[in-house]
Coordinates of C-alpha atoms in Angstrom, one line a residue:
X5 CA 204.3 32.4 122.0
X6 CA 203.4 34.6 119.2
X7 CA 206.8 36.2 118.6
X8 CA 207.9 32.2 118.8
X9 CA 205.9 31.8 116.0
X10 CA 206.8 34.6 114.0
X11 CA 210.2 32.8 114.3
X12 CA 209.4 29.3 113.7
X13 CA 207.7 30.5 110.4
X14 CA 210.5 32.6 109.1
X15 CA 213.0 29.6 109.8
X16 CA 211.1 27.1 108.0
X17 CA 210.5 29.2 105.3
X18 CA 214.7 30.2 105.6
X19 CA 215.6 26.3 105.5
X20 CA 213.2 25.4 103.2
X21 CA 215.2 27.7 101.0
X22 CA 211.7 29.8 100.2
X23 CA 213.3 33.0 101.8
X24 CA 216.5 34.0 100.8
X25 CA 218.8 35.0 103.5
X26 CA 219.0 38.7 102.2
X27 CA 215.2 38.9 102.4
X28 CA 214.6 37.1 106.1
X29 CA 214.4 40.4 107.5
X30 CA 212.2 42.1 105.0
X31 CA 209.2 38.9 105.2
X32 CA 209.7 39.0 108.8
X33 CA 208.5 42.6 109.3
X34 CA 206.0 42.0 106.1
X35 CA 204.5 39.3 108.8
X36 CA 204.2 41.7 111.4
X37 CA 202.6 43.9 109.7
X38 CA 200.3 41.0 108.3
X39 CA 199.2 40.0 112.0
X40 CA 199.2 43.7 113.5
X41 CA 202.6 43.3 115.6
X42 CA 204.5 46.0 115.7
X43 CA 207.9 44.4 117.0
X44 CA 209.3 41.0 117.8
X45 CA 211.4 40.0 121.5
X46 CA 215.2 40.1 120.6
X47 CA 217.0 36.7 121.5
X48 CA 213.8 34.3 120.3
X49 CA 215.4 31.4 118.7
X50 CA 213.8 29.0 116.5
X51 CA 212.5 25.9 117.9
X52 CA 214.5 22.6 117.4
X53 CA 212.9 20.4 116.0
X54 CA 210.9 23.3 113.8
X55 CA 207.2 22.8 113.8
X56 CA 204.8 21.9 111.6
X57 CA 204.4 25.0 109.2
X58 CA 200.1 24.7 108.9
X59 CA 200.2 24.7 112.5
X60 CA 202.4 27.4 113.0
X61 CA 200.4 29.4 110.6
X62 CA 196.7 28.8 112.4
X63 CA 198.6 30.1 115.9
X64 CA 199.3 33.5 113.3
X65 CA 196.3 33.7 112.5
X66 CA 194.7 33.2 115.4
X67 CA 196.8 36.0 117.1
X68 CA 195.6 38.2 114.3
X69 CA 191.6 37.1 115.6
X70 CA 193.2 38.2 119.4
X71 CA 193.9 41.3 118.5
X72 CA 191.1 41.8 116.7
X73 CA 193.1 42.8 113.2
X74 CA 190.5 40.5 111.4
X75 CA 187.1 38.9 112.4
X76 CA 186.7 35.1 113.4
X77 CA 184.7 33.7 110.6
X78 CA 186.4 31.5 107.8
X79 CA 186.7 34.1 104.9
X80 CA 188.6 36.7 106.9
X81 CA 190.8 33.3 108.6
X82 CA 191.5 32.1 104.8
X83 CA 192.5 35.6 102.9
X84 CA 195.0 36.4 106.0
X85 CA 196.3 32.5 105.7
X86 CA 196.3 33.1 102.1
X87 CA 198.6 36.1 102.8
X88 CA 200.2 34.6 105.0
X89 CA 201.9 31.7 102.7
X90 CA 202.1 34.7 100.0
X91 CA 205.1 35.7 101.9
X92 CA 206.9 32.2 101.0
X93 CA 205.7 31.8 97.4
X94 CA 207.7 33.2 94.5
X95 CA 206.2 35.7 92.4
X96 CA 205.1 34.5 89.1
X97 CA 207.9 35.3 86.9
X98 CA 210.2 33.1 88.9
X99 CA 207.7 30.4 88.9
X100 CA 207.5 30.0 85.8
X101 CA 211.2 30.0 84.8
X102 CA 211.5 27.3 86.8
X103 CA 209.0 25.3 85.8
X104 CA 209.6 25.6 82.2
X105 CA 213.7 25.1 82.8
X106 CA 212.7 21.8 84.9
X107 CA 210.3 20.9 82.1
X108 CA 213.2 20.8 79.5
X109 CA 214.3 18.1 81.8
X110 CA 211.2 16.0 81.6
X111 CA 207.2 17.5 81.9
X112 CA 207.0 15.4 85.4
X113 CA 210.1 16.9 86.9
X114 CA 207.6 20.3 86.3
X115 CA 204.6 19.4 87.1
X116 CA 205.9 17.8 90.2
X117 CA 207.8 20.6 91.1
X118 CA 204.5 23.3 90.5
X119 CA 202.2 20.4 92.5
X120 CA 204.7 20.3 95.5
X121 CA 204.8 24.2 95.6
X122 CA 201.0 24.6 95.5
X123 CA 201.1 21.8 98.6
X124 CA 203.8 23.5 100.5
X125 CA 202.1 27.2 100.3
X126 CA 198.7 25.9 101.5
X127 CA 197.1 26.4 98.4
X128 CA 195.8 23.3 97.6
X129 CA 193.7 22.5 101.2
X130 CA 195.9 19.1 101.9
X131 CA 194.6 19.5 105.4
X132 CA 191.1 19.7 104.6
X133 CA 191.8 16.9 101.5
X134 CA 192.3 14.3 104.3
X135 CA 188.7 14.8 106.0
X136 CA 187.0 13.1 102.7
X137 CA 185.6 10.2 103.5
X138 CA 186.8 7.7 100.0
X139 CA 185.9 3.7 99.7
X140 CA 186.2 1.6 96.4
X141 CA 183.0 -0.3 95.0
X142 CA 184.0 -3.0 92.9
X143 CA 181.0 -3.9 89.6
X144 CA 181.4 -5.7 86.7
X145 CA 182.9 -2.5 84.7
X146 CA 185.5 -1.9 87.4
X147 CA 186.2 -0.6 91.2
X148 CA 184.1 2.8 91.4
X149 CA 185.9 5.6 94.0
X150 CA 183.5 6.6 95.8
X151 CA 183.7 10.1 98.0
X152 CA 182.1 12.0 100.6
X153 CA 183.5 15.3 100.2
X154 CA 184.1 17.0 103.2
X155 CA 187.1 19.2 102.0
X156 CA 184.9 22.5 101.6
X157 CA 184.5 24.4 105.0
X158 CA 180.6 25.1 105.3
X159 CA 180.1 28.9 106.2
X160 CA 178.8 29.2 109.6
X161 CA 176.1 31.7 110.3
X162 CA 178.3 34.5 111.4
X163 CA 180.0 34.8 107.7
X164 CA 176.4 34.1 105.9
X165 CA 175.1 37.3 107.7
X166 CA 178.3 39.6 107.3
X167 CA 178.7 38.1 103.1
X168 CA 174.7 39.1 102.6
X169 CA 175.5 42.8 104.0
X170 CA 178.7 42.6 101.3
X171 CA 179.0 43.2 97.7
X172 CA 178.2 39.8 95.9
X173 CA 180.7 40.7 93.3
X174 CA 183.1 43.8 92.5
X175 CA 182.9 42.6 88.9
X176 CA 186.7 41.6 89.0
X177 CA 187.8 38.9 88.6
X178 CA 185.1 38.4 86.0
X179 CA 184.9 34.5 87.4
X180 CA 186.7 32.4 89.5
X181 CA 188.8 30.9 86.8
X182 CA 190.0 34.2 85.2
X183 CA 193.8 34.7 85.3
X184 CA 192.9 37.8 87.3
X185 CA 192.6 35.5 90.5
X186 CA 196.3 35.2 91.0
X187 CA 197.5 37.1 94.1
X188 CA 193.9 38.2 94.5
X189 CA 193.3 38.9 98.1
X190 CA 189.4 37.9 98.2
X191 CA 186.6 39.2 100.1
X192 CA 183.5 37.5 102.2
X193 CA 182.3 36.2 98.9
X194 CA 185.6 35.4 96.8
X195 CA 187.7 33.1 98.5
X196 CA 191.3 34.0 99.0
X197 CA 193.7 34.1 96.2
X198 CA 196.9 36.0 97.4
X199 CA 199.3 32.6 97.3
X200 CA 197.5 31.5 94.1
X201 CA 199.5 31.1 91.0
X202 CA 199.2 29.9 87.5
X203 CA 201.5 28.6 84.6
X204 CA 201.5 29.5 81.5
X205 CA 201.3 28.0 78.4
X206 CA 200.9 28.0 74.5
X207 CA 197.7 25.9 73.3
X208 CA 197.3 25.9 69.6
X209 CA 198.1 29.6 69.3
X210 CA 195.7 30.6 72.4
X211 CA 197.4 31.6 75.6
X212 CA 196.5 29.2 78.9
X213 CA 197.1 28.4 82.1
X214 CA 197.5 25.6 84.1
X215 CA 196.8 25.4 88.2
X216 CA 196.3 22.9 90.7
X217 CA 192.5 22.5 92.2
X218 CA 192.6 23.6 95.9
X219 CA 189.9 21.0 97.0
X220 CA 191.6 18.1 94.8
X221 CA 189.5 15.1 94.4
X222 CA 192.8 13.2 92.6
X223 CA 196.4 13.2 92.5
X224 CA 197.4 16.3 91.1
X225 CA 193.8 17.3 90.0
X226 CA 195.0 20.3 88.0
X227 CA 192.6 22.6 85.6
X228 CA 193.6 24.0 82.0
X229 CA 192.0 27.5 81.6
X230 CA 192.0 30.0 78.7
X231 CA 193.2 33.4 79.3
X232 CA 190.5 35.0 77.5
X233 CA 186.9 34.9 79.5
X234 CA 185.1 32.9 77.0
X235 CA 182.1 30.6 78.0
X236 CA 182.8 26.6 77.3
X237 CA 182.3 25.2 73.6
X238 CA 182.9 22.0 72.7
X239 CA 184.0 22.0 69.4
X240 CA 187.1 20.7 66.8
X241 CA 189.1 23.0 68.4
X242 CA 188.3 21.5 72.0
X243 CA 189.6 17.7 70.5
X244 CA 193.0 19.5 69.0
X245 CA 193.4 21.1 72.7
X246 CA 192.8 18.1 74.6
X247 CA 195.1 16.0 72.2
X248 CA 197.8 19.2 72.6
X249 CA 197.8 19.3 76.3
X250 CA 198.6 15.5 76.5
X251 CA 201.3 15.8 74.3
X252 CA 202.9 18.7 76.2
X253 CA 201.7 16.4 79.4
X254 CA 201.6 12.8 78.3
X255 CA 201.5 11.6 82.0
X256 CA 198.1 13.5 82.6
X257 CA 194.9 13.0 81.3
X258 CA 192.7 15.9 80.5
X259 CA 188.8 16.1 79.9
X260 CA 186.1 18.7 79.3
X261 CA 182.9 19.1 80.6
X262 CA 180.2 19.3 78.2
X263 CA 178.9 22.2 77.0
X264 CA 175.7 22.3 78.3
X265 CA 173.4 23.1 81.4
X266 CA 172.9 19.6 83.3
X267 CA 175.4 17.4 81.7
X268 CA 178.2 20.5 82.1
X269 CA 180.2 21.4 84.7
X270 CA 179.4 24.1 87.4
X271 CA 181.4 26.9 85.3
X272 CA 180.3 26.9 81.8
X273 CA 181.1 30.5 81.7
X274 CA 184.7 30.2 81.2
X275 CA 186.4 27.7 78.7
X276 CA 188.8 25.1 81.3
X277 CA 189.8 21.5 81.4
X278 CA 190.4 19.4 84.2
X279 CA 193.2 17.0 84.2
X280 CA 195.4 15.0 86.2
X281 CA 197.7 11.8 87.3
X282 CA 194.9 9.5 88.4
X283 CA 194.1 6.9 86.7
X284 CA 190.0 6.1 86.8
X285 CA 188.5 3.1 86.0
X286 CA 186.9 4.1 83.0
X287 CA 190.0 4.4 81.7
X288 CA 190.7 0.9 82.3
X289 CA 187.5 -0.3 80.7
X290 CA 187.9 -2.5 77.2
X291 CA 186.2 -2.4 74.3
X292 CA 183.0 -3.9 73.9
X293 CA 182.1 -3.5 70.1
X294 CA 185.1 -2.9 67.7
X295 CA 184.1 -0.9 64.9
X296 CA 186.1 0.5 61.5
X297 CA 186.2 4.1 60.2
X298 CA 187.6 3.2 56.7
X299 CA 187.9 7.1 56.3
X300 CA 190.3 7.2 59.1
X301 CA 192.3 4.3 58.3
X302 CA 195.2 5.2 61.5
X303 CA 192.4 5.4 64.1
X304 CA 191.0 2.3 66.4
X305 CA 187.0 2.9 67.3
X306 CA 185.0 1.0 69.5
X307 CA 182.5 1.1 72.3
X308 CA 183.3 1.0 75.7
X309 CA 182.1 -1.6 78.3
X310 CA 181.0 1.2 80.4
X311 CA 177.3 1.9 82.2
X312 CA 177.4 5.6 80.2
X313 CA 177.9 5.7 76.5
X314 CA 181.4 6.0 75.8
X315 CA 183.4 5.7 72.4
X316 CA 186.8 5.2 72.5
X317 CA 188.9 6.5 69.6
X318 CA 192.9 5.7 69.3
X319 CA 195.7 6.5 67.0
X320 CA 198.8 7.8 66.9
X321 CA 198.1 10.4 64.2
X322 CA 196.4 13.7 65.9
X323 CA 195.0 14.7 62.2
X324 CA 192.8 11.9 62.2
X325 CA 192.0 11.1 65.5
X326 CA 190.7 14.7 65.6
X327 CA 188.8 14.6 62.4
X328 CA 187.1 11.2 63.3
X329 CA 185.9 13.0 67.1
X330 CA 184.7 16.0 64.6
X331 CA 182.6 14.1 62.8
X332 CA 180.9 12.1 65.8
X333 CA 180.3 14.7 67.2
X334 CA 178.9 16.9 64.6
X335 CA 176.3 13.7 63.9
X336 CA 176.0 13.0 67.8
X337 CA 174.6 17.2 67.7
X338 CA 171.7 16.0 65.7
X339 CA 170.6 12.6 66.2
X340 CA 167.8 11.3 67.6
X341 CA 165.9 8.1 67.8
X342 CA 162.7 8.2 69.4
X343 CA 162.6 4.6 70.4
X344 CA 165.3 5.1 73.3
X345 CA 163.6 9.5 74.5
X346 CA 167.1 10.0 72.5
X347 CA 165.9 13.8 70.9
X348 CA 168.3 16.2 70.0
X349 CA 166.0 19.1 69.7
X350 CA 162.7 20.5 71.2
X351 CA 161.4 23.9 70.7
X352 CA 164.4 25.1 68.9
X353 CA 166.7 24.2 72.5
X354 CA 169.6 21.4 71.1
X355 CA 170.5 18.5 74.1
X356 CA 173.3 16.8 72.5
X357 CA 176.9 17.0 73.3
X358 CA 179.5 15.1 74.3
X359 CA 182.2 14.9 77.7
X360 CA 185.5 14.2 75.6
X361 CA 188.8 12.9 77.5
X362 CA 191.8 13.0 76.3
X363 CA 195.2 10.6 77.4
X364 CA 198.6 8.6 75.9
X365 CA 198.7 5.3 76.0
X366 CA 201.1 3.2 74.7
X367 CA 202.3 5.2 72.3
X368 CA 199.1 6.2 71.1
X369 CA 196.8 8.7 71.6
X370 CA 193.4 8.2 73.2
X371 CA 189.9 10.3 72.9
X372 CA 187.1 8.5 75.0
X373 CA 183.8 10.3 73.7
X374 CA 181.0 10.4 76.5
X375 CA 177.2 10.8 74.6
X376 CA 175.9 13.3 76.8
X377 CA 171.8 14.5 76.5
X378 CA 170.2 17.3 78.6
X379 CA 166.5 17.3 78.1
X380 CA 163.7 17.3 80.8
X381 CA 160.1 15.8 80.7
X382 CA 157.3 16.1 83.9
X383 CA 158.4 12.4 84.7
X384 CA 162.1 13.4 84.9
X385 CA 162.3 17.3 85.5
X386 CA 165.9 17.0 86.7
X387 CA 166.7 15.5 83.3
X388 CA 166.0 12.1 81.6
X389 CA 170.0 11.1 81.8
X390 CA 170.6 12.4 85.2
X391 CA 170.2 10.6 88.7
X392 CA 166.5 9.8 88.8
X393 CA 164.2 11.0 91.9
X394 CA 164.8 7.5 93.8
X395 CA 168.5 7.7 93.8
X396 CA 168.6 11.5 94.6
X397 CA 168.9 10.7 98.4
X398 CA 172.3 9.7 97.7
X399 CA 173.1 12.2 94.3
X400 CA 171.0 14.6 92.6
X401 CA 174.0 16.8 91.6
X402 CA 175.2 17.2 88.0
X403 CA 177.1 14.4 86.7
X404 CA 180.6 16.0 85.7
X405 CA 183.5 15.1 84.0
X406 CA 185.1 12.9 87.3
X407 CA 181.8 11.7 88.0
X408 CA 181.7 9.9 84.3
X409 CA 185.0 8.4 84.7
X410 CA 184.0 6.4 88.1
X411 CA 184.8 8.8 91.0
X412 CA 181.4 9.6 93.0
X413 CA 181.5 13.0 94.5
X414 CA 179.0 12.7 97.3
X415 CA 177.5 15.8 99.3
X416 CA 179.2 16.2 102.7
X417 CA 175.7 16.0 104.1
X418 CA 175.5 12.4 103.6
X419 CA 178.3 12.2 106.8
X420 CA 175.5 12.6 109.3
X421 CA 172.4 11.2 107.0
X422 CA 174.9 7.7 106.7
X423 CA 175.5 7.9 110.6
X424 CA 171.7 7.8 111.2
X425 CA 171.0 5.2 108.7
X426 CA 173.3 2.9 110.3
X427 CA 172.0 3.8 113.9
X428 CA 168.2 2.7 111.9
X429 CA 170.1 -0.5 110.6
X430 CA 171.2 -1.4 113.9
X431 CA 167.4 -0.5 115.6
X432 CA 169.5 2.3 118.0
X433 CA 168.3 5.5 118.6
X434 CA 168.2 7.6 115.4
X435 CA 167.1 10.5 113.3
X436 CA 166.6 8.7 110.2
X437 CA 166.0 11.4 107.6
X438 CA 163.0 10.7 105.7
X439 CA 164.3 10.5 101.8
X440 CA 166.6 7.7 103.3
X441 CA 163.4 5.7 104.5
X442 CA 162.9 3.4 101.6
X443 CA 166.4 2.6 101.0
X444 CA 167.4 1.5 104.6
X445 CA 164.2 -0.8 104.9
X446 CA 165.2 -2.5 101.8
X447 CA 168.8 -2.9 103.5
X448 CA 167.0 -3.9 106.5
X449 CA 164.9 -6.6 104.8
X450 CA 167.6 -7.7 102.6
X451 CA 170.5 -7.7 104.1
X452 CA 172.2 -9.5 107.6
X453 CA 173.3 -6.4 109.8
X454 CA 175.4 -6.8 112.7
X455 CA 177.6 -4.4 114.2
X456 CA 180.4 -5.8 112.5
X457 CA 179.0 -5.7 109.3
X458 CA 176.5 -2.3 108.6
X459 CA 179.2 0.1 107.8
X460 CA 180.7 -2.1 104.9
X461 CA 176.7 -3.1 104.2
X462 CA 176.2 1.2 104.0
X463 CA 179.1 1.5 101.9
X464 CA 178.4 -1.1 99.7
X465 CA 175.2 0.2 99.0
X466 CA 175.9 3.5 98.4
X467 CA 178.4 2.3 95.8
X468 CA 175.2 0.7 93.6
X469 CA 173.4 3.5 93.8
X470 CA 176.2 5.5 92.2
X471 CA 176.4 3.1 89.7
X472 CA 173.0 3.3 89.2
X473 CA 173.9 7.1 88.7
X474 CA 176.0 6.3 86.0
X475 CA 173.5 4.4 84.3
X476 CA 170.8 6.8 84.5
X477 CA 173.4 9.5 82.7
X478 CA 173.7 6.9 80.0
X479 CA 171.8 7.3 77.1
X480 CA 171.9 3.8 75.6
X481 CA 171.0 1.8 78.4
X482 CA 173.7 -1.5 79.2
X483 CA 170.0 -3.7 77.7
X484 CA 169.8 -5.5 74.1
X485 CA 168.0 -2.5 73.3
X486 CA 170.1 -0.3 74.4
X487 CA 172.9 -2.0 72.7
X488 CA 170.6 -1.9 69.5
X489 CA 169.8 1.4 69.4
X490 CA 173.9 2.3 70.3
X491 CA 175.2 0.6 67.0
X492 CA 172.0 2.7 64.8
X493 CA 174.2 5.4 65.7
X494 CA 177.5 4.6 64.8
X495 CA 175.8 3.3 61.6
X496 CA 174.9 6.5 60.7
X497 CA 177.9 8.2 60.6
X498 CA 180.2 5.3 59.3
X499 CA 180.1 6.2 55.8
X500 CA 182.8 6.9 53.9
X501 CA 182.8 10.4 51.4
X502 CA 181.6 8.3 48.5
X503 CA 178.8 7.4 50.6
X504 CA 178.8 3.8 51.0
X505 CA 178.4 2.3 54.4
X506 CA 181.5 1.6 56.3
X507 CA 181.0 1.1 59.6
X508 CA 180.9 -2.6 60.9
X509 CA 181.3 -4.5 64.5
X510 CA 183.6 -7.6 64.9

């Protein structure tokens, strides 16, 4: 069976046009080696029809556990897979030829050629994509995606134990978003890089690179990172980058985590992006409360009927629209108004910043500017704009960049915890876990369950809370107040050079 195997993978890889027929012989024996064969039967032909090429890997793989050439625990599994699909992925050079030949064609022919690749050599986890768990909430500001996330394999015990007895880090690569990744082979605690590769490109006279995300929560969920190891810093260079990528790629969007510890990302240590072809519903949110930057005659302002505090900025002229984000931002940095907990410093520690996205509409550019604030109190020592304690059963992660836009990325551990809830709902047996209790009996009081209806009653619910999410992030609540306090801002930087107020809502 294994030397079947051996064959079916070389012939896919052969028809697929991935091996050249001068080289079949070479990857072949480069696969032996890989698995710990040390020859192949003579007269095995291929299969007909050829199998699936994920499967046909795992029986590889598994052969290699058989024979004991690695250990059965998920790293060791992942960097032979990963080395594994190396054997059928071009070397970078060639990669990027084509990609930027194709892209003189049109930037989708490239990116969709670079997406299919990353698919087709395992690299992004489609496999392990198709376990999330993904319903649609509709509210008044648009249908939230909501997602269990499931994609990322849990270590089991086994791989805990043998990754505590490893080196946590050889120092190289520096992070997991350094350029160094690419063909890396990974140990117990860096995960597998050998079929991982990375396309570069110019970005306002800084060298990048653009991959695909293996545990994609979006079509195409690519990331933008900077060759240089630099930690994340939103600035009026971040606006001209953003606006840059999009006009390289005007059928992605791109954003940025903000720069800051709670509000940010979960790698503020190395300046990325994330983009993509997905479009999310904040991005099909109007505008609330037009408002005029007389200084910036070529660029459309307003704010955004969203439950976080978004301004939306539009023009076709990158100058301007640049300039106008600069100087929100540079006022957003230190404003506060007391009245609303807004503060933008304590203790010499600044909480303001801003989660800036980036697309092309209609001929137009498009900045959406997301008021971000990190500080903590006793009452809220998670953060006073992140999930609150009594939504935390559901979220108490960071919200992110794909979080602001409308896509809930919920904990795999909510699977189970759901499961029980409903077996509560339904009075069944059940192992209801505690931080779940108040929530169900308000369902339970509330709500009519029937078998029929308590998954779609769960699912609903869960949606409201991550809206509620989204409205705890906000700092200007959706409340006249709020509202109020939102358009004191904007009044204080809509002034033109001479000084005169020029700011005003429609």
């Amino acid at each position: 069976m294994i030397d079947q195997s051996v064959t079916d993978f070389i012939q896919i890889g052969y028809q697929n046009q991935e091996i050249h027929p001068l080289d079949v012989l070479l990857t072949q024996n480069q696969l032996l080696a890989l698995i710990g064969k040390q020859a192949l039967a003579s007269g095995i032909k291929a299969s007909t029809p050829l199998p699936n090429r994920l499967e046909t890997m795992d029986s590889l793989v598994d052969y290699a556990v058989q024979e004991k050439v690695i250990g059965n625990n998920e790293a060791e599994r992942d960097i032979l897979s990963a080395k594994i699909m190396n054997l059928i992925t071009p070397l970078p050079s060639e990669i990027n030829r084509t990609f930027w030949e194709l892209y003189q064609e049109s930037p989708i022919a490239a990116t969709t050629y670079f997406y299919h690749l990353s698919q087709e050599n395992n690299y992004i986890k489609t496999r392990a994509i198709e376990k999330n768990i993904k319903f649609i909430k509709s509210t008044v500001f648009g249908d939230l995606e909501i997602t269990i996330n499931l994609s990322k394999p849990e270590k089991d015990p086994k791989q805990i134990a043998l990754a505590k007895t490893a080196p946590a880090s050889f120092g190289y690569p520096t992070c997991l978003l350094c350029m160094e990744n690419e063909g890396y082979e990974g140990h117990l605690n860096h995960p597998a890089r050998s079929n991982h590769r990375i396309i570069r490109l110019p970005l306002t006279n800084e060298n990048w690179g653009l991959q695909y995300s293996p545990y994609a929560y979006y079509e195409e969920h690519c990331i933008f990172l900077s060759q240089e190891h630099k930690p994340m810093k939103l600035e009026k260079a971040t606006f001209t980058k953003l606006l840059s990528i999009v006009e390289q790629f005007p059928h992605y969007f791109v954003g940025s985590n903000a720069d800051l510890p709670i509000v940010g990302g979960s790698i503020l240590s190395h300046d990325h992006y994330q983009g993509g072809r997905h479009t999310f519903a904040m991005a099909e949110a109007p505008i609330d409360f037009p408002f005029a930057l007389t200084d910036y005659p070529s660029v459309e302002a307003g704010l955004v009927k969203w439950p976080m505090s978004v301004i939306r900025l539009r023009s076709s002229n990158q100058t301007e629209l640049v300039e106008a984000a600069t100087l929100i931002l540079d006022q957003w940095r230190f404003y506060s108004d007391e009245s609303v907990a807004i503060f933008a410093e304590t203790n010499g520690e600044l909480h303001n910043t801003i989660t800036p996205i980036a697309r092309y509409k209609k001929d137009q550019y498009e900045l959406d500017l997301v008021l971000r604030n990190n500080r903590t109190t006793q009452q809220y020592p998670d953060g006073i704009f992140h999930p609150h304690q009594d939504v935390q059963h559901i979220k108490k992660e960071n919200i992110g960049l794909i979080e602001v836009m409308g896509l809930a990325i919920l904990p795999p551990r909510l699977k189970k915890e759901l499961s029980e809830v409903e077996h509560y709902l339904l009075d069944e047996p059940h192992q209801l876990d505690i931080s779940h209790q108040k929530w169900a009996d308000e369902l339970k009081r509330t709500k009519k369950i029937t078998k029929e209806t308590v998954g779609e009653i769960i699912e609903d619910a869960v949606g409201s809370v991550f809206l509620r999410v989204l409205e705890d992030a906000g700092v200007y609540k959706q409340t006249t107040e709020g509202k109020a306090a939102f358009k004191r801002f904007i009044n204080s930087f809509a002034h033109s050079k001479g000084g005169e107020k020029i700011g005003h809502f429609s």
